[in-house]
Amino acid sequence: MATQDSVQNSQRDSNRSGASLLGVMLAPMLAGFPMTLLAQSTSESANEQIIEEVIVTARRKDETLQEVPLSVNAVSAEKIADLNIRKLEDISSVVAGLSMQEDTIAPNASVRGVRFDTFASGNNPTVEFYMNDSPIVSLSAMQAMFDIGQIEVLRGPQGTLRGRASPSGAITLTTKRPDLQKMEGYIDLTATDIGGQNARFAVGSPLIDDVLAVRLAGFYEQNEGNRVESINSDEDPLYEGGGARISLRYAPNEKLEANLMYQRIKPRRRLFTQVESANRADPSQPAPAQGDFDAGDRKAVSDIATESRHDLRRLGFELGWEVGGLMLNYAGSSTDMMVNWKDADDSGDVFGPGSDPRLQDYGQVTDTETNGHSHEFRLSPSELINDKFSYVVGVLYQENESDTELMRPTPVFLPSFAGGGLATVVQTPVTSQGESTEQSVFANVTWMLNEKSELSGGLRYIDYQTENQVRVSGATISDTDEDWTETIYSLSYKHHYSDDLMAYATAGSSWRPGINVVGNFSRNKSARERQFESLDPETSDSIEFGAKSTLLDGRMQLNGALYYQTFDNYPYRAGGEGVYYVETDSSGTRSVKQHSFVAAVPVDVYGLEVETRYQVSSVWSVGALFSYAKGEIDGGTVPCNDYAPADGQPDSSGSAPTVAQIDAATGGQNVGACDVDYRSNYAPLWTTTLSSEYGFEVAGLNAYVRGLWTVYGSSKNDPTNAFDNVDSYNILNLYTGVRGSEGKWEAMLYAKNIADEEEVLSRGATPAGVGVQVLQPPSFTSASGETRSSTYREISVTPEREIGLNFRYNF
């Protein structure tokens, strides 16, 4: 008889079979789909089968997706509702090649071979976020989504048409506008089998017909967070959040329109860090102390959860005014974010059950307030000049301020001969203050060479100032004041070979300010430490070739792009929990800590993107998107654990080094360094999304089945971590439902990750540990530092299967 493990392995292998999964996805769509209907579809009128055009604003004007000479993916409000997408990071399951990770304080994103790490980049991402045409930081953008009109993912360098310079792309969110002519709205309710409830609503109405209208939207959601429970806590994981948005639209005539929006979101999270037994990935590690756990157990061992509360407020204003043959646009915003966060620093429960009560509540408390505002003015002709020329000129001013206060705990123990008990927990206050200001001028000119060809080019001049100060126990350990200027460019050429085929080529450059990374609070920093904390600005150059085509009399679209991009001084951040280094505190005690140092490195990126949509019949559509991106560090020097032995290569050992080992290996530089040639991104080299929908009639109602299948290629993740490689895996979502004949209501049953695919996406290089100090005789007024390791390793896993019921009523 087959064992349970062998059956599970067989099922997993089956789940990873592309052919079988494709069959699973298509089978319900083809069930009861007679061949006569397939034959009938060939005789349907062409108009019923033509793919609906998608309108995007990637170039600051309304254009069809097929006309834009760059790679753009649009996610409409309808698709967001159809796929029950409730948070921004879930659009990565729709947009292949886009990787997004939600986090309580530092969400990040990656596209085209490099990643945006908030801890390494702060307010200067490689992927810029916008809401209603104004920049927005990732922490505010990557919260619950509600009442969104469209999301656009723009790939490649941006910055000469609007907003800020961004090397890898931009993600724009456009909220729904009030309707000036009619009252409208909806109620959208979702309940899941894993304890989730979500309610969203919107209602809008004209206040003065065709002149002034208002729209109110909001949401409330409660669920069980990451559904990881701790064996040492009675609390349950939790997400609870709510928010509201009010929008006003004023359009007294055809030449003037103003939109005002204010929103406030207040999410609360209680999450436990999932662990597995450290010896599962590395048999040389000791047996687990409190039970043997694997990924499927979804367990934690910490005494407390990581808890966070956010208060996120945003005000936005847009104005469009046509006067004297010119179009004046203004986009401005003000953002205020408050975050209270307590991190569970002992995720592996190093101190164990029954430890001193002061250790059972061990964690760092952080309070951050960030304020920012931006203002952009653009001027362009309302029509082509001489039917050939157009331009956009603009200015941007943006300012951000951030104040952070944190209390950093350090346990201090008696030496073993004195019992080894806890003497005290030293609380070290740390404050960080930062301010940045950007002023830039940009211009872009478009020249219609003839009826088939178009040439455009742009420039942006950037003046960026930043000030940062870090104080530890009242003493200043870092104080920087920088001012940089830079000019970037863009060029593009497109040519229509026919009405159904357009090819283009683009080239451009981009720039990001240098950074100063906070987190190393040592009083005695070496030259190497400072090298890995304060970086020069990043520059990049890119070239792209693409084509967009319409086939089969408008029933099919096929688009593709090839690109190559180089980076100088790309801020590469050490992976996982960071690199071990020697820290010196105010008393002179030297101990081993971990910190995610960064390094300015050269990176080369090349890739391919292909997207197709096919309207098989008037009731059946399919689509696919494939993305391949490989980014490689080309001979860069990066922070690394190179201590045992010191051979210029990252250590393969999973053990923490001692102060003496680091001193001997680095010659007193406190942190190791390695010259490397490896990947610059932890996302899979390739991803593919396949989608399909088939509609039919049941008892006079409009019914449908749809599927979304996302396949992720294998990834080696952090090259210095021998235990975090990820095999290829796939996630299949299925949806079915019915709509009222007039579209007033809709009921949908869905299953996300229907095969309950379970894959470890990240795994700590070493067992979870805690840095402590031990008092030293004879005076017991000095201490030595050491790292105490647990028998558990931090991991993250794909979300488990979710089955839900959604009901929507439109009025």
Short mmCIF file of N, CA, C and O in Angstrom, two decimals, residues 8 49 102 109 112 172 251 279 387 426 567 611 634 733 742 764 805:
data_model
loop_
_atom_site.label_atom_id
_atom_site.label_comp_id
_atom_site.label_asym_id
_atom_site.label_seq_id
_atom_site.Cartn_x
_atom_site.Cartn_y
_atom_site.Cartn_z
N GLN A 8 1.05 12.00 -1.19
CA GLN A 8 1.17 13.44 -1.27
C GLN A 8 2.18 13.87 -2.30
O GLN A 8 1.97 14.82 -3.05
N GLN A 49 -17.02 39.28 -31.98
CA GLN A 49 -15.83 38.59 -31.51
C GLN A 49 -14.60 39.49 -31.45
O GLN A 49 -13.55 39.07 -31.01
N GLU A 102 3.74 42.31 0.35
CA GLU A 102 3.19 43.17 1.40
C GLU A 102 4.00 43.01 2.67
O GLU A 102 4.51 41.94 2.98
N ALA A 109 8.62 45.69 -4.26
CA ALA A 109 8.17 45.23 -5.57
C ALA A 109 9.38 45.07 -6.47
O ALA A 109 10.42 45.68 -6.25
N ARG A 112 11.37 43.40 -14.12
CA ARG A 112 12.50 43.47 -15.03
C ARG A 112 13.85 43.26 -14.34
O ARG A 112 14.80 44.01 -14.54
N THR A 172 0.47 52.56 -11.71
CA THR A 172 -0.47 53.66 -11.50
C THR A 172 -1.83 53.11 -11.06
O THR A 172 -2.33 52.14 -11.63
N ALA A 251 -17.01 69.97 -13.17
CA ALA A 251 -16.77 70.20 -14.61
C ALA A 251 -17.83 71.17 -15.12
O ALA A 251 -18.85 70.76 -15.69
N ASN A 279 16.62 21.58 11.38
CA ASN A 279 17.32 20.41 10.83
C ASN A 279 16.61 19.80 9.62
O ASN A 279 17.13 18.86 9.03
N ASP A 387 -0.67 69.51 -37.42
CA ASP A 387 -0.96 68.07 -37.59
C ASP A 387 0.29 67.20 -37.48
O ASP A 387 0.30 66.06 -37.92
N VAL A 426 18.38 45.87 28.66
CA VAL A 426 18.74 47.26 28.42
C VAL A 426 17.92 47.80 27.25
O VAL A 426 17.89 47.19 26.18
N PHE A 567 22.89 49.00 -15.03
CA PHE A 567 22.84 49.85 -13.84
C PHE A 567 24.25 50.06 -13.31
O PHE A 567 25.04 49.11 -13.24
N GLU A 611 2.64 38.97 -24.65
CA GLU A 611 1.26 38.96 -24.18
C GLU A 611 0.33 38.73 -25.36
O GLU A 611 0.53 39.28 -26.44
N ASP A 634 27.52 42.29 -11.95
CA ASP A 634 28.69 42.06 -12.80
C ASP A 634 29.96 42.52 -12.07
O ASP A 634 30.42 43.64 -12.21
N ASN A 733 -6.54 29.33 -9.87
CA ASN A 733 -7.77 29.88 -9.30
C ASN A 733 -8.92 29.61 -10.26
O ASN A 733 -8.78 29.79 -11.48
N GLU A 742 -29.86 42.04 -16.39
CA GLU A 742 -29.54 43.45 -16.60
C GLU A 742 -28.27 43.86 -15.88
O GLU A 742 -27.93 45.04 -15.83
N GLY A 764 15.28 31.15 6.06
CA GLY A 764 16.44 31.79 6.65
C GLY A 764 17.72 30.99 6.43
O GLY A 764 17.72 29.75 6.47
N LEU A 805 -17.26 32.99 -1.27
CA LEU A 805 -18.52 33.35 -1.92
C LEU A 805 -18.59 34.86 -1.98
O LEU A 805 -18.39 35.55 -0.97
#
